[in-house]
Each structure stands twice: as structure tokens, then as C-alpha cells.
Short mmCIF file of C-alpha atoms in Angstrom, two decimals:
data_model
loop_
_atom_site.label_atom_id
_atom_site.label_comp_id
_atom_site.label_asym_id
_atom_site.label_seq_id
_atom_site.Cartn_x
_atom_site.Cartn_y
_atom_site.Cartn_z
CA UNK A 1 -20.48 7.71 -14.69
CA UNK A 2 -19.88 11.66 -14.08
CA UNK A 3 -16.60 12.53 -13.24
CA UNK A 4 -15.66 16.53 -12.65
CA UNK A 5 -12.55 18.71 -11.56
CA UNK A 6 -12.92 19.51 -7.80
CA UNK A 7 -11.21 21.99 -6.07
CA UNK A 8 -8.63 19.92 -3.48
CA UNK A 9 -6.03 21.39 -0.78
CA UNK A 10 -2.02 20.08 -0.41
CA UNK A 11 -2.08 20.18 -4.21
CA UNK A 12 1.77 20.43 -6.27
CA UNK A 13 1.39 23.29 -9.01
CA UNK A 14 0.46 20.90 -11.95
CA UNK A 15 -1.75 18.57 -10.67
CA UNK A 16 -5.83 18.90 -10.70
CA UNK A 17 -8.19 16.98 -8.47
CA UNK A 18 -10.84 14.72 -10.09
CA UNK A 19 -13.99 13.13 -7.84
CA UNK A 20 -14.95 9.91 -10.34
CA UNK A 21 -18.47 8.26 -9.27
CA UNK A 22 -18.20 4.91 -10.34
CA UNK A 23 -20.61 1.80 -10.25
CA UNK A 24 -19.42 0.77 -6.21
CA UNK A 25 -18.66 5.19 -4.88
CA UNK A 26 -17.26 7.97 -5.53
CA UNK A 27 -13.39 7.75 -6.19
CA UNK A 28 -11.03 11.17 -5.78
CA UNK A 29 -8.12 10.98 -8.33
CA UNK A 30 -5.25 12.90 -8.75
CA UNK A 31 -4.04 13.30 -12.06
CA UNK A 32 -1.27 16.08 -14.01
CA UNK A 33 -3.50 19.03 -15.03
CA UNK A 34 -2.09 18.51 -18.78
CA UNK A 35 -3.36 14.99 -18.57
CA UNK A 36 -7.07 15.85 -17.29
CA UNK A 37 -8.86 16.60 -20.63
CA UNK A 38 -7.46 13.11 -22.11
CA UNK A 39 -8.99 11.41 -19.34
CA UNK A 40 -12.20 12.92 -18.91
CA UNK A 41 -13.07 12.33 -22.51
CA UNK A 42 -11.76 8.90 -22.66
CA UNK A 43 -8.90 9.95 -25.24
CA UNK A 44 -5.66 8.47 -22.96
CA UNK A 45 -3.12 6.24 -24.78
CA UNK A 46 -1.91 4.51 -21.61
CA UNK A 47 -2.81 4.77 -18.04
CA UNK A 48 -0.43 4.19 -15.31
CA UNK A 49 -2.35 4.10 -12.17
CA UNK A 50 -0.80 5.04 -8.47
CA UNK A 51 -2.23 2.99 -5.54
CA UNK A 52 -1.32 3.82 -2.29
CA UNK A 53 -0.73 2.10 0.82
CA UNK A 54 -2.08 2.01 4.23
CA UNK A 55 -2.00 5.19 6.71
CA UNK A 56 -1.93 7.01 3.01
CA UNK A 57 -3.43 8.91 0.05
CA UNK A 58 -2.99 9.75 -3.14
CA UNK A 59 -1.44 12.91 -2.12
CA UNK A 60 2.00 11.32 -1.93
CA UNK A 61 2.44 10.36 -5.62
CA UNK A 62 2.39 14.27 -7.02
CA UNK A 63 6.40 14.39 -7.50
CA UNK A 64 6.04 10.98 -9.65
CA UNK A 65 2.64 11.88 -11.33
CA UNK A 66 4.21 15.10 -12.53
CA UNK A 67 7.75 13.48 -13.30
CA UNK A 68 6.20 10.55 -15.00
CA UNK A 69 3.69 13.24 -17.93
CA UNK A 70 7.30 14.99 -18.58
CA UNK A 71 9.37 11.94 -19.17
CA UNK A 72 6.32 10.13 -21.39
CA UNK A 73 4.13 12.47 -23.06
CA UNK A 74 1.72 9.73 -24.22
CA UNK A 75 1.40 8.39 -20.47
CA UNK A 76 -1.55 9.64 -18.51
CA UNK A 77 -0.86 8.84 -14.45
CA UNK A 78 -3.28 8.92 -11.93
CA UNK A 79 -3.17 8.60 -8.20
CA UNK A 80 -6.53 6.93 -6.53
CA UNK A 81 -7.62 7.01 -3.09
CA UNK A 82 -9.00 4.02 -1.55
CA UNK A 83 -12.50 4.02 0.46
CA UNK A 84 -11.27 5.20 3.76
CA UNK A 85 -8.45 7.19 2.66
CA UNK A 86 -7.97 10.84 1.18
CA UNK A 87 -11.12 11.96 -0.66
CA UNK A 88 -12.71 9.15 -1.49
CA UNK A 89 -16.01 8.75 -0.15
CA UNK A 90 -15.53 6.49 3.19
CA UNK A 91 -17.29 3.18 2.56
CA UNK A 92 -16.59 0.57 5.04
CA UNK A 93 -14.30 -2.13 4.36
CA UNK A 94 -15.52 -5.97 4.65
CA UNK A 95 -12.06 -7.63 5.94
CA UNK A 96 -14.09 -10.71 5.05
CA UNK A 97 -12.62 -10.02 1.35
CA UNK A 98 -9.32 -9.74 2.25
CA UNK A 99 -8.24 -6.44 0.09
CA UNK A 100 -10.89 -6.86 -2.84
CA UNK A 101 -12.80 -4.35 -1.55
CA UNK A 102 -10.39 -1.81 -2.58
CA UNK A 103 -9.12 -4.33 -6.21
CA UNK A 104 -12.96 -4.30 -7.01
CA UNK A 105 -12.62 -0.54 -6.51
CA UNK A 106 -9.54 -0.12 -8.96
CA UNK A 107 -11.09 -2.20 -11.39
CA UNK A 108 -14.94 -0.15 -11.07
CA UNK A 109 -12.68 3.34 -11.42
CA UNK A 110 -11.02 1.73 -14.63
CA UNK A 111 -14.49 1.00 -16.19
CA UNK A 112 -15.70 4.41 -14.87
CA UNK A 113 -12.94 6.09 -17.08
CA UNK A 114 -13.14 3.63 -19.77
CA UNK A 115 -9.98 2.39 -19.71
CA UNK A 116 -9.30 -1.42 -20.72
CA UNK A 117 -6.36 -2.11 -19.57
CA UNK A 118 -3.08 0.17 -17.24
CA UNK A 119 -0.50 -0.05 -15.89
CA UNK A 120 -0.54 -0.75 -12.23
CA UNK A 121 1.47 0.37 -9.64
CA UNK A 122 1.32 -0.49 -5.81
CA UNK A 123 3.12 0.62 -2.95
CA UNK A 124 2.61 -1.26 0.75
CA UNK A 125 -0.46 -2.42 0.92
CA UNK A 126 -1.40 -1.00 -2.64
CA UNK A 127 0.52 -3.43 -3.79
CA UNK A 128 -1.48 -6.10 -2.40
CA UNK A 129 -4.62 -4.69 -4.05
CA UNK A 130 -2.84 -4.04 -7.35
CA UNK A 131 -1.86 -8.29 -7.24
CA UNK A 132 -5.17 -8.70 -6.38
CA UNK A 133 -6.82 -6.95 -9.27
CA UNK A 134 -4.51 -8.46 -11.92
CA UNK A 135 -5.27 -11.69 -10.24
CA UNK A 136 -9.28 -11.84 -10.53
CA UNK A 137 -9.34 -9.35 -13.45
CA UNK A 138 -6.55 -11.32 -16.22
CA UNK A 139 -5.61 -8.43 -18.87
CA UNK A 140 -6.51 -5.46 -16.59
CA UNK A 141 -3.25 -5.55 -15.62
CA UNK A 142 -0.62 -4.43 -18.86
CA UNK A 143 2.54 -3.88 -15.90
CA UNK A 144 2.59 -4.86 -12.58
CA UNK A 145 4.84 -2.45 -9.98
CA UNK A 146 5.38 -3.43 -6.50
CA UNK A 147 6.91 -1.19 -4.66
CA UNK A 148 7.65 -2.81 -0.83
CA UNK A 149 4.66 -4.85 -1.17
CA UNK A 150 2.76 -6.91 1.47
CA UNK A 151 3.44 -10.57 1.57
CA UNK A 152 1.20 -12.51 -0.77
CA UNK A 153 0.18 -14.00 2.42
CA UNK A 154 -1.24 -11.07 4.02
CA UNK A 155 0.59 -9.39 6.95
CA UNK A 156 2.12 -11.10 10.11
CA UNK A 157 0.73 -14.45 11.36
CA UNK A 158 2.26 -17.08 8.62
CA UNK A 159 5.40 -18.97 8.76
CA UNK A 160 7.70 -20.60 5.84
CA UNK A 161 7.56 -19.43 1.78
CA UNK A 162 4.22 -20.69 1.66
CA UNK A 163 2.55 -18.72 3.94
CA UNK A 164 1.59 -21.01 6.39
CA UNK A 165 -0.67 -20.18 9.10
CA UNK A 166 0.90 -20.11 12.34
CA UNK A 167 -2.50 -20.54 14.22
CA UNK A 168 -6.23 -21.04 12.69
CA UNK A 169 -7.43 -17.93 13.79
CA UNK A 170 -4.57 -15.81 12.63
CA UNK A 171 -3.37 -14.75 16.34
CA UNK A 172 -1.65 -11.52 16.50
CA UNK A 173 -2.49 -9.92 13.10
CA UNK A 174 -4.85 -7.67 12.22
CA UNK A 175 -6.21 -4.83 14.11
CA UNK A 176 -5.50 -5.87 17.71
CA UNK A 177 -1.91 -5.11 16.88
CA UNK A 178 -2.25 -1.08 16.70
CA UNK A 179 -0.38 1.11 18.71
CA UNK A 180 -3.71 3.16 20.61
CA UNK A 181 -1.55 6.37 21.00
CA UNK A 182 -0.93 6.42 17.92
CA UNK A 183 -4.33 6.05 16.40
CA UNK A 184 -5.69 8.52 19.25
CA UNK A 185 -3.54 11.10 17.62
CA UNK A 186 -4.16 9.90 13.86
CA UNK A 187 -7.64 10.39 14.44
CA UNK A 188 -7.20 13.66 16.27
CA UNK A 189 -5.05 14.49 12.95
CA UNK A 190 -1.70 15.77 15.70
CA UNK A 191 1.04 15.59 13.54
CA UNK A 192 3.18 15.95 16.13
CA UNK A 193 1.66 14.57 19.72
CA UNK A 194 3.68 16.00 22.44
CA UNK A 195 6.34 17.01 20.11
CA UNK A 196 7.47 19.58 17.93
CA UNK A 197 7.68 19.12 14.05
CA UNK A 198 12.01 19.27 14.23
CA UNK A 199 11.22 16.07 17.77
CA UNK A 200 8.19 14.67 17.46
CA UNK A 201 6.64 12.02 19.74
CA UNK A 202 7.73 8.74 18.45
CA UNK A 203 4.14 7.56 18.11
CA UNK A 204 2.85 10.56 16.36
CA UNK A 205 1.74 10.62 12.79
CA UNK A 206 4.99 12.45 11.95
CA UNK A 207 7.03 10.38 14.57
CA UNK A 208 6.07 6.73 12.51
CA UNK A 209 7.25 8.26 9.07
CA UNK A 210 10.65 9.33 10.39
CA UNK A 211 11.58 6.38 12.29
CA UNK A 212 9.30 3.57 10.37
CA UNK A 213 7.92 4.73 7.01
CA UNK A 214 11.42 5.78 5.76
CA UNK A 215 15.38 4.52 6.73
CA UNK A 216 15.52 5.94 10.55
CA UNK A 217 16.62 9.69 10.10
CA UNK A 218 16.14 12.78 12.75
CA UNK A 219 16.11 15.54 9.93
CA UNK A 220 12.58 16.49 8.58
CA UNK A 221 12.38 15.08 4.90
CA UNK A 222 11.82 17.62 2.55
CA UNK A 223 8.23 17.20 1.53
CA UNK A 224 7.86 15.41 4.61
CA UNK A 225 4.56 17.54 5.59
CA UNK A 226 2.98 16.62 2.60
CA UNK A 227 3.30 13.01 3.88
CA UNK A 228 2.24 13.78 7.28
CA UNK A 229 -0.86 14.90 5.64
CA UNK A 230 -1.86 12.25 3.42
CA UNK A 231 -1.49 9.95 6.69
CA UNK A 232 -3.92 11.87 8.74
CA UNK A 233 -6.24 11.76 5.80
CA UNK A 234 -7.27 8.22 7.22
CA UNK A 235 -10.58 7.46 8.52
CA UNK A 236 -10.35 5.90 11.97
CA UNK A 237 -12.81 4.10 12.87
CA UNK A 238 -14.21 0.27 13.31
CA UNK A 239 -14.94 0.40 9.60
CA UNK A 240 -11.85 1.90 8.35
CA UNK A 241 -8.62 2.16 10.33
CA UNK A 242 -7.87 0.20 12.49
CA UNK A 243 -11.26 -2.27 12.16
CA UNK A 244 -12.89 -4.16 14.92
CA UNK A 245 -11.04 -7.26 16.78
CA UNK A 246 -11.71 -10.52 18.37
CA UNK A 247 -10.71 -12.01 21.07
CA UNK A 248 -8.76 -15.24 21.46
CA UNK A 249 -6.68 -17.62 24.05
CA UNK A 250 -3.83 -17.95 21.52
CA UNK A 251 -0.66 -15.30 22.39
CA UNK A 252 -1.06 -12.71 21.99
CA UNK A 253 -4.65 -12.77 23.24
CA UNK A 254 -6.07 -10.80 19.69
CA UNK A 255 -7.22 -12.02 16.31
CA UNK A 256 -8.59 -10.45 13.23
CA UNK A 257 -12.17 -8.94 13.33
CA UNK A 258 -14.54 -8.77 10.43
CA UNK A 259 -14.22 -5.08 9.31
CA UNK A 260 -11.34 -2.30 8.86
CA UNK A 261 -8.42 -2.13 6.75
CA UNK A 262 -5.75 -4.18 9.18
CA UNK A 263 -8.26 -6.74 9.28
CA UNK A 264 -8.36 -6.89 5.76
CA UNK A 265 -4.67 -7.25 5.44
CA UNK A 266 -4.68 -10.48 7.94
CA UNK A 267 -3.23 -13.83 6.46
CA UNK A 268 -6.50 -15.13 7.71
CA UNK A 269 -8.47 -12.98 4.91
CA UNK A 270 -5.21 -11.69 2.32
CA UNK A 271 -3.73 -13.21 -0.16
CA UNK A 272 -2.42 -12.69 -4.04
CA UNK A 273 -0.29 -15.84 -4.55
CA UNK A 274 -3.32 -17.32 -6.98
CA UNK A 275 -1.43 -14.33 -9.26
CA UNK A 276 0.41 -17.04 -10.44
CA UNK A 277 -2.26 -19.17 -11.82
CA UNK A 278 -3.97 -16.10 -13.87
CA UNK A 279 -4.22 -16.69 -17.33
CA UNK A 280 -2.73 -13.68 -18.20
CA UNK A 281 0.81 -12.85 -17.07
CA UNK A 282 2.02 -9.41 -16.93
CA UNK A 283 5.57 -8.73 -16.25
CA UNK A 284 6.33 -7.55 -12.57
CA UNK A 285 9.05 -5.09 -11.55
CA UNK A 286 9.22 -5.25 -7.94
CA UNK A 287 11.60 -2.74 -6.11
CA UNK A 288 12.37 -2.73 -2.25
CA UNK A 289 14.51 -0.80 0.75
CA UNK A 290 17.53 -2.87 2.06
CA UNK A 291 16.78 -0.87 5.00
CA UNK A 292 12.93 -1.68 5.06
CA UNK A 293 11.43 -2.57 8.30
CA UNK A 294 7.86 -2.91 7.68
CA UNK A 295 7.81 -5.25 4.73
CA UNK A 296 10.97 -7.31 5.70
CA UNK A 297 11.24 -10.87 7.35
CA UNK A 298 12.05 -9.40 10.24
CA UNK A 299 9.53 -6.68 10.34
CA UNK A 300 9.37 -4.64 13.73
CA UNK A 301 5.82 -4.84 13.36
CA UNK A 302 5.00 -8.30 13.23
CA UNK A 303 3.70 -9.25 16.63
CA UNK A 304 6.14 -12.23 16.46
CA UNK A 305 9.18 -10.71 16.06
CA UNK A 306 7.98 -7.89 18.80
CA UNK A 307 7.50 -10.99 20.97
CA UNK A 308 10.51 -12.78 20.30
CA UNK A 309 12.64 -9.99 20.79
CA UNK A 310 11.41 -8.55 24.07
CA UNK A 311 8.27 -11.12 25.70
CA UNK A 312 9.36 -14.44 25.64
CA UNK A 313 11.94 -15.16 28.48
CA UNK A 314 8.65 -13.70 30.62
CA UNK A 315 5.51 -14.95 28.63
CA UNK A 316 4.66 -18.32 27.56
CA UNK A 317 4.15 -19.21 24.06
CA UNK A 318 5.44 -15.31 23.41
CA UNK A 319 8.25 -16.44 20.62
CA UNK A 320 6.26 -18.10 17.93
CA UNK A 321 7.57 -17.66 13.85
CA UNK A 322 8.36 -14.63 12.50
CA UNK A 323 6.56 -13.55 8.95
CA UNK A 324 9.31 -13.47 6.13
CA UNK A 325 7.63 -11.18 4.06
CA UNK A 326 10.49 -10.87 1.43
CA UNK A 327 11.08 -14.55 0.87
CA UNK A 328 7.44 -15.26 0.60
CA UNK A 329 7.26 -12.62 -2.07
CA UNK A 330 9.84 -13.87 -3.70
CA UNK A 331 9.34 -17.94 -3.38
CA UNK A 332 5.74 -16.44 -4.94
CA UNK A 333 7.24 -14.70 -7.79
CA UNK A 334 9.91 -17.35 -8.70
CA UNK A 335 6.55 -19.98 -8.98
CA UNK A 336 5.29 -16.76 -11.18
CA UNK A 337 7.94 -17.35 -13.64
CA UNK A 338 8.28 -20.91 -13.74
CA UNK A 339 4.54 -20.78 -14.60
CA UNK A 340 5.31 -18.60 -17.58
CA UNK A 341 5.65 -14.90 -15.83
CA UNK A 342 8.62 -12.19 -15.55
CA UNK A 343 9.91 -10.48 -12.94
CA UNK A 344 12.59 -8.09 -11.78
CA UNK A 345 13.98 -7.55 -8.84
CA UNK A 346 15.64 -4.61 -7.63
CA UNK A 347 17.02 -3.72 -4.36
CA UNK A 348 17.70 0.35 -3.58
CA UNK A 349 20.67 0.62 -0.54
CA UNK A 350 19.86 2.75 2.19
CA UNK A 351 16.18 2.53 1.63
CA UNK A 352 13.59 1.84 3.61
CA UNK A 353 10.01 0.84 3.14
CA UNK A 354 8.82 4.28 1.17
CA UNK A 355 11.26 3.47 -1.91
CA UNK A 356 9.41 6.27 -4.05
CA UNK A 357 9.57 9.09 -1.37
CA UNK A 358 12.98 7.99 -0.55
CA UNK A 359 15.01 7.74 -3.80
CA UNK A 360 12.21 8.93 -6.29
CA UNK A 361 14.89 9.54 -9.15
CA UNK A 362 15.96 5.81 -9.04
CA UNK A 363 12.55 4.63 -8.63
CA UNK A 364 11.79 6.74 -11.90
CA UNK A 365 14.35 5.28 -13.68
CA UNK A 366 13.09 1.79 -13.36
CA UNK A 367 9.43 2.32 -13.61
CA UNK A 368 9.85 4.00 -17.46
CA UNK A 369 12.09 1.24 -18.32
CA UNK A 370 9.99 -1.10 -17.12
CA UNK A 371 7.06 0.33 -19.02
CA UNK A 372 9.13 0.63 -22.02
CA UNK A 373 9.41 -2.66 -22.24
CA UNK A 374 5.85 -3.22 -23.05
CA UNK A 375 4.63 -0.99 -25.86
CA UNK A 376 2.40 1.50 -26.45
CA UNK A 377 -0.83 -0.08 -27.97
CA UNK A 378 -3.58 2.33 -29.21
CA UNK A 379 -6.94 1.71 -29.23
#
């Protein structure tokens, strides 16, 4: 493993850039400047490691890296890109796997640094990958920290709290689902489209963050172009964002493909429910928006609910089940403690799906209490 300091742009004051090559590629990490010594040589007493979500990078967790090595000296956070994302080299993603591509990743990075065991946190679809890497890896995983995860049954396509497949092929999920002027314009890294940064167009990079990404709001947020950057940070492409499709007769005429990172997401590839089986246990804090719309059971981007709403007096077969992401989560996590697990969950008012960008200080809060709960072991 060599692992070095690399010069980086849209860096906070405080926080250094690391490129990691590790056993599967080479991994970009952000991590506090006063933390990257302990790291590099092995030396850190806990790890408490970041994971983005889709349309993302590591670039978005600075404010809570930095907040997190004031409030807990002995803590040592770092922010990872995934393969695709950020800095990290762009391998392509097998949607085969589901998200284990990116878990196997995690887990390569934590052997890379030589760390046993963190503390994992996961917003989105990081916290699908998180799941997944306390799931195959049992002890990895000291904390688990979903922040408006994913359903354990992948995203869109399922019906019920268990997830059930509303058609074999997973109709209507995966990357057949994605808005083309708005990947035109991710890939041609517009912020704004047609629009200006105080009205952008609504399917610009900077138009989905205001209206989808956070509660609805027509004011820029204040580090809001420090988000907008991270998102256009994506690789788009077959292989990465939005992945490769198939055709099918089902409505709504799509199904999953075989590659790319919405693919790898479908219910027909995704899942972390076996969490609850693991040997190992680790207690979950799970926080969420009341005001999400993304990771919600009535998510305005599930195809179903899309349908439902607007297609079906005209299209047959248009209104079929919507996804209930939240009860599936937590029908998942209720089996989790009846199996032996913990869990908390905590609901922020007025909040929508990015609950750390949104109301960082409460988010804060609960994280250190919830690591406080499990102590400090040293090696």
C-alpha cells in the first residue's frame, strides 16, 4: 500500500487530500490536516469513516470532518470517494453486485490503512454500502450511521416491508429512470443549465439540490457551491452514472442493465436486509428528513409513484405499488433488534433528504453521542 498527500481543489482550510492505492484502486480520502500523520503511520485510535451518496463526493463532509477532530480529539474522520465519484480512480461498476463493488472498496481502503475496525457512516446510497460492508465483513463495523439511507431493498421496484418484487425483472428501476437533461448537463459539469446560480434550470445540477437534495427552498444554501461541485464530480458514463439499460414489455418499458451505479442500486441487484443475520451486531443510529423526498415511501422518484400520480388515467398498467422506503427500513431494523441488534431512530423536522448539509449541528449532536456510547478501545 502507498498512500501520499496530494494537492486537491474545493478544499475547507483544515482539511488535506490523501490518494490511498489499495489492493482493488486507488482511493482519494479526505481527512482533517491534524489527523493526517496518525493515519498515514497507522497510529489512529478510532476511525470514523464518511461515505457518500450518489451524484456525490467526499467533498461534502469537510464541515463534519473538521467539526467531528474538534469535538473528539482521539477521533480520526475520513471522507472516501467511491470508484466513479470525486478523485477516486474511475473503475467501472458491476451492477451485477448490487453495491459491493463500492463495500469491497471500503473494506480494501480499511486494510490499506490498517485499520481493524471504524466507525461507519452512510448517507443515501452510502448508506447502502456502509450496511453492506458490516453485513459481509461482521466486526468491521464498531457503529453503524445511516443517514436517509436507501431501502434495504434497493431503490424503487418492490412493494410491502419485505421488499417484494413488483415484477421479475425489476421494471422501472435502475438506470432507465434518469432524467437525460439532466445527465447531459451533469456530464457537461453546467451547474446551472439555462439558468443563473440565484434561478437555475430545474434539471440542472444546482436545480436537483435546491428542489430535491434538500427541503424545497429558492435561496442559494450557504455552501451550496461546494455541493454543486462534488455532484458534477460524477463520472457519466455506461460504467458509472447512469449505467447501461435493458429493455422490457413491463410499464414502464425499462429495466436494470448490468453496469453503472443506478443499476447497482436496483432491487433486482441491492440489498442489506441479511444485516440482520450477521454475527456481529453493531448498534445503528439512523437519522432522516420529515421533509425527505428521495428516500421516503412516497419518493418523487420512484417510477411508481411518478406513474400513479400523473400516467395512469392515460396508460395501462401505469399505477403499479409504490416503494416505501422508510417502512422497509424500519420493518428491517425492528427484525435487527429482535435478532439481538440496537437501533435509534431519529427524525429532524423540516429536513429533507441531505440531513447533514441541512441541520449539521443536530446531526453532530447525535453522531458523538452515538459514538460515545461505544468506547474507545486501543489497540
Amino acid at each position: 500500500m502507498t498512500s501520499a498527500i496530494v494537492a486537491a481543489d474545493h478544499l475547507l482550510d483544515g482539511v488535506s487530500a490523501l490518494d490511498v492505492s489499495t489492493a482493488r484502486l486507488r482511493q482519494r480520502v479526505l481527512v482533517p490536516t491534524r489527523c493526517a500523520d496518525a493515519l498515514l503511520a497507522g497510529e489512529a485510535e478510532r476511525v470514523v469513516v464518511l461515505a457518500h451518496g450518489s451524484l456525490s463526493s467526499s467533498l461534502i463532509f469537510q464541515r463534519l470532518l473538521l467539526a467531528l477532530a474538534e469535538a473528539r480529539p482521539q477521533v480520526v474522520p475520513i471522507a472516501l470517494d467511491f470508484r466513479g465519484f470525486g478523485g477516486t480512480e474511475p473503475a467501472p461498476v458491476d451492477a451485477t453486485r448490487g453495491l459491493r463493488d463500492l463495500s469491497d472498496d471500503l473494506l480494501a481502503l480499511l486494510d490499506a490503512l490498517d485499520v481493524p475496525a471504524a466507525d461507519l457512516l452512510g448517507w443515501s446510497m452510502g448508506a447502502g454500502v456502509v450496511a453492506r460492508a458490516a453485513a459481509d465483513a461482521p466486526g468491521r463495523a464498531r457503529t453503524l450511521t445511516l443517514l436517509a439511507p436507501i431501502s434495504p431493498f434497493g431503490f424503487g421496484g418492490t412493494s410491502g416491508p419485505q421488499g417484494r418484487l413488483t415484477t421479475p425483472e425489476a421494471a422501472g428501476t435502475g438506470s432507465g429512470g434518469t432524467v437525460w437533461r439532466f445527465a447531459w448537463l451533469l456530464a457537461a459539469k453546467s451547474h446551472n443549465g439555462w439558468g443563473t446560480r440565484l434561478v437555475p434550470e430545474l434539471f440542472s445540477p444546482r436545480g436537483v439540490i435546491r428542489a430535491m437534495y434538500t427541503a424545497p427552498r429558492l435561496l442559494p444554501w450557504p455552501d451550496e457551491d461546494l455541493w454543486v461541485t462534488a455532484m458534477c464530480t460524477t463520472h457519466v458514463s455506461p460504467d458509472h452514472y447512469p449505467g447501461d439499460m435493458r429493455f422490457t414489455w413491463r410499464w414502464p418499458y425499462f429495466a436494470p442493465g448490468r453496469r453503472g451505479i443506478l443499476n447497482a442500486m436496483s432491487p433486482l441487484y441491492c440489498r442489506w436486509d441479511d444485516l440482520v443475520d450477521s454475527p456481529a451486531r453493531p448498534p445503528i443510529l439512523w437519522m432522516r428528513g420529515d421533509l425527505d423526498i428521495v428516500a421516503s415511501d412516497l419518493s418523487l422518484l420512484d417510477t411508481a409513484v411518478v406513474s400513479g400520480a400523473f400516467l395512469a388515467p392515460w396508460i395501462p398498467f401505469a399505477a403499479t405499488a409504490s416503494h416505501p422506503m422508510v417502512s422497509q427500513t424500519r420493518a428491517v431494523l425492528d427484525r435487527y433488534v429482535r435478532a439481538g441488534g440496537r437501533y435509534e431512530e431519529v427524525v429532524l423536522p423540516g429536513v429533507g433528504h441531505s440531513v447533514h448539509l441541512e441541520s449539521p449541528t443536530r446531526v453532530l449532536e447525535a453522531l458523538l453521542a452515538h459514538l460515545d456510547r461505544v468506547p474507545v478501545l486501543t489497540r
